[in-house]
PDB file of C-alpha atoms in Angstrom:
ATOM      1  CA  GLY A 177       0.000   0.000   0.000  1.00  0.00           C
ATOM      2  CA  ALA A 178       0.863   3.653  -0.191  1.00  0.00           C
ATOM      3  CA  VAL A 179       3.421   4.955   2.293  1.00  0.00           C
ATOM      4  CA  VAL A 180       3.524   8.313   4.025  1.00  0.00           C
ATOM      5  CA  SER A 181       6.534   9.266   6.078  1.00  0.00           C
ATOM      6  CA  GLN A 182       7.115  12.003   8.611  1.00  0.00           C
ATOM      7  CA  HIS A 183      10.308  13.551   9.831  1.00  0.00           C
ATOM      8  CA  PRO A 184      11.331  13.871  12.542  1.00  0.00           C
ATOM      9  CA  SER A 185       9.544  11.169  14.510  1.00  0.00           C
ATOM     10  CA  ARG A 186      10.072  13.091  17.717  1.00  0.00           C
ATOM     11  CA  VAL A 187      11.520  16.499  18.529  1.00  0.00           C
ATOM     12  CA  ILE A 188      12.185  18.473  21.671  1.00  0.00           C
ATOM     13  CA  CYS A 189      12.553  22.212  21.411  1.00  0.00           C
ATOM     14  CA  LYS A 190      12.739  25.189  23.691  1.00  0.00           C
ATOM     15  CA  SER A 191       9.894  27.599  24.143  1.00  0.00           C
ATOM     16  CA  GLY A 192       9.993  30.399  21.596  1.00  0.00           C
ATOM     17  CA  THR A 193      11.760  28.472  18.876  1.00  0.00           C
ATOM     18  CA  SER A 194      10.268  27.160  15.632  1.00  0.00           C
ATOM     19  CA  VAL A 195      10.037  23.560  14.521  1.00  0.00           C
ATOM     20  CA  LYS A 196       9.452  22.172  11.035  1.00  0.00           C
ATOM     21  CA  ILE A 197       7.808  18.798  10.445  1.00  0.00           C
ATOM     22  CA  GLU A 198       7.944  17.155   7.033  1.00  0.00           C
ATOM     23  CA  CYS A 199       5.337  14.869   5.530  1.00  0.00           C
ATOM     24  CA  ARG A 200       6.183  12.902   2.397  1.00  0.00           C
ATOM     25  CA  SER A 201       4.207  10.564   0.193  1.00  0.00           C
ATOM     26  CA  LEU A 202       6.851   8.041  -0.804  1.00  0.00           C
ATOM     27  CA  ASP A 203       5.278   6.101  -3.632  1.00  0.00           C
ATOM     28  CA  PHE A 204       2.413   8.206  -4.857  1.00  0.00           C
ATOM     29  CA  GLN A 205       1.588  11.784  -5.667  1.00  0.00           C
ATOM     30  CA  ALA A 206      -0.654  13.576  -3.225  1.00  0.00           C
ATOM     31  CA  THR A 207      -2.629  16.578  -4.342  1.00  0.00           C
ATOM     32  CA  THR A 208      -4.082  16.956  -0.877  1.00  0.00           C
ATOM     33  CA  MET A 209      -2.425  16.537   2.483  1.00  0.00           C
ATOM     34  CA  PHE A 210      -3.953  16.947   5.902  1.00  0.00           C
ATOM     35  CA  TRP A 211      -2.437  17.868   9.236  1.00  0.00           C
ATOM     36  CA  TYR A 212      -3.871  16.627  12.504  1.00  0.00           C
ATOM     37  CA  ARG A 213      -2.996  17.154  16.132  1.00  0.00           C
ATOM     38  CA  GLN A 214      -3.660  14.617  18.833  1.00  0.00           C
ATOM     39  CA  PHE A 215      -3.385  15.171  22.567  1.00  0.00           C
ATOM     40  CA  PRO A 216      -3.008  12.224  24.964  1.00  0.00           C
ATOM     41  CA  LYS A 217      -6.077  10.004  25.222  1.00  0.00           C
ATOM     42  CA  GLN A 218      -7.922  12.170  22.705  1.00  0.00           C
ATOM     43  CA  SER A 219      -8.976  11.782  19.108  1.00  0.00           C
ATOM     44  CA  LEU A 220      -7.293  13.327  16.093  1.00  0.00           C
ATOM     45  CA  MET A 221      -8.224  16.940  15.461  1.00  0.00           C
ATOM     46  CA  LEU A 222      -7.898  18.262  11.935  1.00  0.00           C
ATOM     47  CA  MET A 223      -5.783  21.393  11.818  1.00  0.00           C
ATOM     48  CA  ALA A 224      -5.601  22.182   8.138  1.00  0.00           C
ATOM     49  CA  THR A 225      -5.943  20.897   4.623  1.00  0.00           C
ATOM     50  CA  SER A 226      -3.227  21.710   2.122  1.00  0.00           C
ATOM     51  CA  ASN A 227      -3.439  21.442  -1.632  1.00  0.00           C
ATOM     52  CA  GLU A 228      -0.327  21.415  -3.769  1.00  0.00           C
ATOM     53  CA  GLY A 229       0.489  24.857  -5.056  1.00  0.00           C
ATOM     54  CA  SER A 230      -2.138  26.738  -3.104  1.00  0.00           C
ATOM     55  CA  LYS A 231      -2.685  28.109   0.381  1.00  0.00           C
ATOM     56  CA  ALA A 232      -3.772  25.786   3.131  1.00  0.00           C
ATOM     57  CA  THR A 233      -7.282  25.843   4.528  1.00  0.00           C
ATOM     58  CA  TYR A 234      -7.253  26.036   8.301  1.00  0.00           C
ATOM     59  CA  GLU A 235      -9.897  24.737  10.655  1.00  0.00           C
ATOM     60  CA  GLN A 236     -11.628  27.131  12.988  1.00  0.00           C
ATOM     61  CA  GLY A 237      -9.494  27.974  15.986  1.00  0.00           C
ATOM     62  CA  VAL A 238      -6.170  27.071  14.355  1.00  0.00           C
ATOM     63  CA  GLU A 239      -3.842  30.058  13.981  1.00  0.00           C
ATOM     64  CA  LYS A 240      -2.498  30.139  10.448  1.00  0.00           C
ATOM     65  CA  ASP A 241       0.347  32.453  11.415  1.00  0.00           C
ATOM     66  CA  LYS A 242       1.485  30.074  14.110  1.00  0.00           C
ATOM     67  CA  PHE A 243       1.134  26.837  12.162  1.00  0.00           C
ATOM     68  CA  LEU A 244       2.650  27.502   8.766  1.00  0.00           C
ATOM     69  CA  ILE A 245       1.859  24.924   6.123  1.00  0.00           C
ATOM     70  CA  ASN A 246       3.619  24.609   2.805  1.00  0.00           C
ATOM     71  CA  HIS A 247       2.732  22.099   0.097  1.00  0.00           C
ATOM     72  CA  ALA A 248       5.255  22.927  -2.574  1.00  0.00           C
ATOM     73  CA  SER A 249       5.262  19.607  -4.411  1.00  0.00           C
ATOM     74  CA  LEU A 250       3.020  16.607  -4.954  1.00  0.00           C
ATOM     75  CA  THR A 251       5.045  14.565  -2.486  1.00  0.00           C
ATOM     76  CA  LEU A 252       5.943  16.997   0.293  1.00  0.00           C
ATOM     77  CA  SER A 253       4.086  19.120   2.783  1.00  0.00           C
ATOM     78  CA  THR A 254       5.645  20.853   5.767  1.00  0.00           C
ATOM     79  CA  LEU A 255       4.181  22.126   9.007  1.00  0.00           C
ATOM     80  CA  THR A 256       6.165  24.747  10.889  1.00  0.00           C
ATOM     81  CA  VAL A 257       5.208  25.480  14.460  1.00  0.00           C
ATOM     82  CA  THR A 258       6.428  29.019  15.055  1.00  0.00           C
ATOM     83  CA  SER A 259       7.294  30.444  18.454  1.00  0.00           C
ATOM     84  CA  ALA A 260       6.414  27.150  20.090  1.00  0.00           C
ATOM     85  CA  HIS A 261       5.027  27.054  23.610  1.00  0.00           C
ATOM     86  CA  PRO A 262       4.614  24.137  26.003  1.00  0.00           C
ATOM     87  CA  GLU A 263       0.908  23.945  25.167  1.00  0.00           C
ATOM     88  CA  ASP A 264       1.886  23.139  21.567  1.00  0.00           C
ATOM     89  CA  SER A 265       3.371  19.878  22.798  1.00  0.00           C
ATOM     90  CA  SER A 266       1.378  17.204  21.036  1.00  0.00           C
ATOM     91  CA  PHE A 267       1.411  14.382  18.516  1.00  0.00           C
ATOM     92  CA  TYR A 268       1.219  15.761  14.976  1.00  0.00           C
ATOM     93  CA  ILE A 269       0.018  13.432  12.222  1.00  0.00           C
ATOM     94  CA  CYS A 270      -0.216  14.045   8.511  1.00  0.00           C
ATOM     95  CA  SER A 271      -2.170  12.171   5.899  1.00  0.00           C
ATOM     96  CA  ALA A 272      -2.284  12.264   2.135  1.00  0.00           C
ATOM     97  CA  LYS A 273      -4.712  11.517  -0.660  1.00  0.00           C
ATOM     98  CA  GLY A 274      -3.622  10.424  -4.101  1.00  0.00           C
ATOM     99  CA  LEU A 275      -4.473  12.088  -7.372  1.00  0.00           C
ATOM    100  CA  ALA A 276      -7.518   9.868  -7.815  1.00  0.00           C
ATOM    101  CA  GLY A 277      -8.879  10.687  -4.372  1.00  0.00           C
ATOM    102  CA  GLY A 278     -10.099   7.814  -2.273  1.00  0.00           C
ATOM    103  CA  GLU A 279      -8.381   6.528   0.817  1.00  0.00           C
ATOM    104  CA  GLN A 280      -6.312   8.712   3.125  1.00  0.00           C
ATOM    105  CA  TYR A 281      -2.893   7.338   4.018  1.00  0.00           C
ATOM    106  CA  PHE A 282      -1.520   8.410   7.369  1.00  0.00           C
ATOM    107  CA  GLY A 283       2.016   9.106   8.425  1.00  0.00           C
ATOM    108  CA  PRO A 284       3.527   7.651  11.604  1.00  0.00           C
ATOM    109  CA  GLY A 285       3.245  10.916  13.495  1.00  0.00           C
ATOM    110  CA  THR A 286       5.691  13.343  15.098  1.00  0.00           C
ATOM    111  CA  ARG A 287       5.884  13.790  18.847  1.00  0.00           C
ATOM    112  CA  LEU A 288       6.646  17.434  19.669  1.00  0.00           C
ATOM    113  CA  THR A 289       7.706  18.386  23.161  1.00  0.00           C
ATOM    114  CA  VAL A 290       8.230  22.049  23.965  1.00  0.00           C
ATOM    115  CA  THR A 291      10.170  22.745  27.133  1.00  0.00           C
TER     116      THR A 291
ATOM    117  CA  LEU B   8     -20.284  15.973   7.167  1.00  0.00           C
ATOM    118  CA  ALA B   9     -21.824  12.958   8.899  1.00  0.00           C
ATOM    119  CA  LYS B  10     -21.046  12.665  12.582  1.00  0.00           C
ATOM    120  CA  THR B  11     -20.267   9.293  14.044  1.00  0.00           C
ATOM    121  CA  THR B  12     -20.992   7.793  17.433  1.00  0.00           C
ATOM    122  CA  GLN B  13     -19.132   4.812  18.835  1.00  0.00           C
ATOM    123  CA  PRO B  14     -18.826   3.175  22.246  1.00  0.00           C
ATOM    124  CA  ILE B  15     -15.984   4.720  24.203  1.00  0.00           C
ATOM    125  CA  SER B  16     -14.433   1.412  25.161  1.00  0.00           C
ATOM    126  CA  MET B  17     -14.823  -2.346  24.906  1.00  0.00           C
ATOM    127  CA  ASP B  18     -13.159  -5.293  26.578  1.00  0.00           C
ATOM    128  CA  SER B  19     -12.654  -8.706  25.068  1.00  0.00           C
ATOM    129  CA  TYR B  20     -10.573 -11.848  25.497  1.00  0.00           C
ATOM    130  CA  GLU B  21      -8.151 -13.494  23.146  1.00  0.00           C
ATOM    131  CA  GLY B  22      -9.805 -15.683  20.552  1.00  0.00           C
ATOM    132  CA  GLN B  23     -13.177 -13.979  20.749  1.00  0.00           C
ATOM    133  CA  GLU B  24     -14.959 -12.192  17.948  1.00  0.00           C
ATOM    134  CA  VAL B  25     -15.351  -8.471  18.556  1.00  0.00           C
ATOM    135  CA  ASN B  26     -18.043  -6.333  16.978  1.00  0.00           C
ATOM    136  CA  ILE B  27     -17.826  -2.564  17.189  1.00  0.00           C
ATOM    137  CA  THR B  28     -20.838  -0.602  16.019  1.00  0.00           C
ATOM    138  CA  CYS B  29     -20.793   2.947  14.722  1.00  0.00           C
ATOM    139  CA  SER B  30     -23.857   5.154  14.282  1.00  0.00           C
ATOM    140  CA  HIS B  31     -23.927   7.681  11.450  1.00  0.00           C
ATOM    141  CA  ASN B  32     -27.543   8.793  11.124  1.00  0.00           C
ATOM    142  CA  ASN B  33     -26.774  11.684   8.768  1.00  0.00           C
ATOM    143  CA  ILE B  34     -24.755   9.733   6.228  1.00  0.00           C
ATOM    144  CA  ALA B  35     -25.060  11.129   2.704  1.00  0.00           C
ATOM    145  CA  THR B  36     -25.699   9.200  -0.479  1.00  0.00           C
ATOM    146  CA  ASN B  37     -22.111   9.580  -1.675  1.00  0.00           C
ATOM    147  CA  ASP B  38     -20.499   8.765   1.665  1.00  0.00           C
ATOM    148  CA  TYR B  39     -18.366   5.696   2.224  1.00  0.00           C
ATOM    149  CA  ILE B  40     -17.696   4.192   5.647  1.00  0.00           C
ATOM    150  CA  THR B  41     -14.086   3.664   6.617  1.00  0.00           C
ATOM    151  CA  TRP B  42     -12.537   2.163   9.729  1.00  0.00           C
ATOM    152  CA  TYR B  43      -9.058   2.903  11.037  1.00  0.00           C
ATOM    153  CA  GLN B  44      -6.979   1.348  13.801  1.00  0.00           C
ATOM    154  CA  GLN B  45      -4.555   3.357  15.901  1.00  0.00           C
ATOM    155  CA  PHE B  46      -1.890   2.150  18.295  1.00  0.00           C
ATOM    156  CA  PRO B  47      -0.355   4.535  20.853  1.00  0.00           C
ATOM    157  CA  SER B  48       2.056   7.036  19.327  1.00  0.00           C
ATOM    158  CA  GLN B  49       1.374   5.832  15.791  1.00  0.00           C
ATOM    159  CA  GLY B  50      -0.655   7.155  12.894  1.00  0.00           C
ATOM    160  CA  PRO B  51      -4.029   5.560  12.096  1.00  0.00           C
ATOM    161  CA  ARG B  52      -3.948   2.475   9.909  1.00  0.00           C
ATOM    162  CA  PHE B  53      -6.641   1.668   7.340  1.00  0.00           C
ATOM    163  CA  ILE B  54      -8.648  -1.438   8.160  1.00  0.00           C
ATOM    164  CA  ILE B  55     -11.612  -1.606   5.818  1.00  0.00           C
ATOM    165  CA  GLN B  56     -13.989   0.499   3.758  1.00  0.00           C
ATOM    166  CA  GLY B  57     -17.489  -0.132   2.484  1.00  0.00           C
ATOM    167  CA  TYR B  58     -20.582   1.444   1.010  1.00  0.00           C
ATOM    168  CA  LYS B  59     -23.335  -1.088   1.645  1.00  0.00           C
ATOM    169  CA  THR B  60     -24.047  -4.694   2.648  1.00  0.00           C
ATOM    170  CA  LYS B  61     -20.911  -6.589   3.609  1.00  0.00           C
ATOM    171  CA  VAL B  62     -17.243  -6.196   2.914  1.00  0.00           C
ATOM    172  CA  THR B  63     -14.575  -8.640   4.028  1.00  0.00           C
ATOM    173  CA  ASN B  64     -10.807  -8.554   3.832  1.00  0.00           C
ATOM    174  CA  GLU B  65      -8.012 -10.482   5.469  1.00  0.00           C
ATOM    175  CA  VAL B  66      -8.320  -8.714   8.802  1.00  0.00           C
ATOM    176  CA  ALA B  67     -11.959  -7.730   9.293  1.00  0.00           C
ATOM    177  CA  SER B  68     -15.506  -7.644   8.034  1.00  0.00           C
ATOM    178  CA  LEU B  69     -17.740  -4.628   7.740  1.00  0.00           C
ATOM    179  CA  PHE B  70     -21.509  -4.986   7.943  1.00  0.00           C
ATOM    180  CA  ILE B  71     -23.709  -2.158   6.695  1.00  0.00           C
ATOM    181  CA  PRO B  72     -27.513  -2.386   6.891  1.00  0.00           C
ATOM    182  CA  ALA B  73     -29.743  -1.218   4.081  1.00  0.00           C
ATOM    183  CA  ASP B  74     -30.408   2.212   5.620  1.00  0.00           C
ATOM    184  CA  ARG B  75     -26.646   2.770   6.092  1.00  0.00           C
ATOM    185  CA  LYS B  76     -27.251   4.659   9.325  1.00  0.00           C
ATOM    186  CA  SER B  77     -24.884   2.384  11.167  1.00  0.00           C
ATOM    187  CA  SER B  78     -22.071  -0.024  10.504  1.00  0.00           C
ATOM    188  CA  THR B  79     -20.388  -2.810  12.431  1.00  0.00           C
ATOM    189  CA  LEU B  80     -16.727  -3.674  12.308  1.00  0.00           C
ATOM    190  CA  SER B  81     -16.168  -7.338  13.069  1.00  0.00           C
ATOM    191  CA  LEU B  82     -12.756  -8.588  14.162  1.00  0.00           C
ATOM    192  CA  PRO B  83     -12.588 -12.384  14.195  1.00  0.00           C
ATOM    193  CA  ARG B  84     -10.599 -14.134  16.920  1.00  0.00           C
ATOM    194  CA  VAL B  85      -8.852 -11.117  18.377  1.00  0.00           C
ATOM    195  CA  SER B  86      -5.382 -11.316  19.878  1.00  0.00           C
ATOM    196  CA  LEU B  87      -3.581  -9.131  22.394  1.00  0.00           C
ATOM    197  CA  SER B  88      -2.066  -7.166  19.518  1.00  0.00           C
ATOM    198  CA  ASP B  89      -5.522  -5.987  18.482  1.00  0.00           C
ATOM    199  CA  THR B  90      -5.641  -3.773  21.574  1.00  0.00           C
ATOM    200  CA  ALA B  91      -5.980  -0.328  20.015  1.00  0.00           C
ATOM    201  CA  VAL B  92      -8.366   2.522  19.318  1.00  0.00           C
ATOM    202  CA  TYR B  93     -10.729   1.981  16.399  1.00  0.00           C
ATOM    203  CA  TYR B  94     -12.196   4.930  14.520  1.00  0.00           C
ATOM    204  CA  CYS B  95     -15.173   4.987  12.190  1.00  0.00           C
ATOM    205  CA  LEU B  96     -15.311   7.739   9.581  1.00  0.00           C
ATOM    206  CA  VAL B  97     -17.854   8.550   6.918  1.00  0.00           C
ATOM    207  CA  GLY B  98     -17.355  10.734   3.893  1.00  0.00           C
ATOM    208  CA  ASP B  99     -17.071  11.021   0.157  1.00  0.00           C
ATOM    209  CA  GLY B 100     -13.721   9.470  -0.684  1.00  0.00           C
ATOM    210  CA  ASP B 101     -13.406  11.270  -3.985  1.00  0.00           C
ATOM    211  CA  ASN B 102     -13.603  14.780  -2.616  1.00  0.00           C
ATOM    212  CA  ALA B 103     -10.826  16.427  -0.729  1.00  0.00           C
ATOM    213  CA  GLY B 104     -12.241  17.833   2.455  1.00  0.00           C
ATOM    214  CA  ASN B 105     -14.240  14.736   3.316  1.00  0.00           C
ATOM    215  CA  MET B 106     -13.533  11.875   5.692  1.00  0.00           C
ATOM    216  CA  LEU B 107     -11.621  14.293   7.815  1.00  0.00           C
ATOM    217  CA  THR B 108     -13.468  14.307  11.087  1.00  0.00           C
ATOM    218  CA  PHE B 109     -12.490  11.718  13.632  1.00  0.00           C
ATOM    219  CA  GLY B 110     -14.979  10.895  16.347  1.00  0.00           C
ATOM    220  CA  GLY B 111     -13.952   9.711  19.754  1.00  0.00           C
ATOM    221  CA  GLY B 112     -13.123   6.194  18.639  1.00  0.00           C
ATOM    222  CA  THR B 113     -13.526   2.949  20.551  1.00  0.00           C
ATOM    223  CA  ARG B 114     -10.734   1.827  22.821  1.00  0.00           C
ATOM    224  CA  LEU B 115     -10.571  -1.963  22.564  1.00  0.00           C
ATOM    225  CA  MET B 116      -8.768  -3.847  25.281  1.00  0.00           C
ATOM    226  CA  VAL B 117      -8.032  -7.498  24.591  1.00  0.00           C
ATOM    227  CA  LYS B 118      -7.221  -9.521  27.683  1.00  0.00           C
ATOM    228  CA  PRO B 119      -5.433 -12.856  27.891  1.00  0.00           C
TER     229      PRO B 119
END
């Protein structure tokens, strides 16, 4: 099946710094990628939808200036958490849809800890 | 976007069949039903997808009644490694922007 990777798998950063998380579709082209955030014992919450070559669509309550999303190619989307704070510590998961639509393929997630 | 309702948790024992039911009363004509499995600190993994009646693959079966307002994921002879959270999603698989909303999921605990 299709594979989606994320890098890094876990990152620790200091408060006030920025962190970039990469999401790649390894064996298919993804016109649409999604970014989710998941806090412990909770469900996945959609943060934004990104389409290749256009601006991301953010869900209500998600600050677009804080969570910068770039989808510059059909196989790569990045999420940058700017000026991170401890409350941004979470598990960030991306997913991707192929050109023909259909199933979403999820990445393994990135554990962000802000100290 | 159809909202889903699932039991918060379920317990089972190794070797038993487990059935997890999901309610989606507002499912639209074009919506498919998809189930995902998630282990701690991992991304969700696709289990099965269906539109109506019954779908079976190597790991599970999905039963969908005629009105499609609910669906049941059936896991035959579960093992300890099936302990996970199971999510039911409904949406139009061909349109970006659908199948995006995760409900609370069902936390399945398989005991020896």
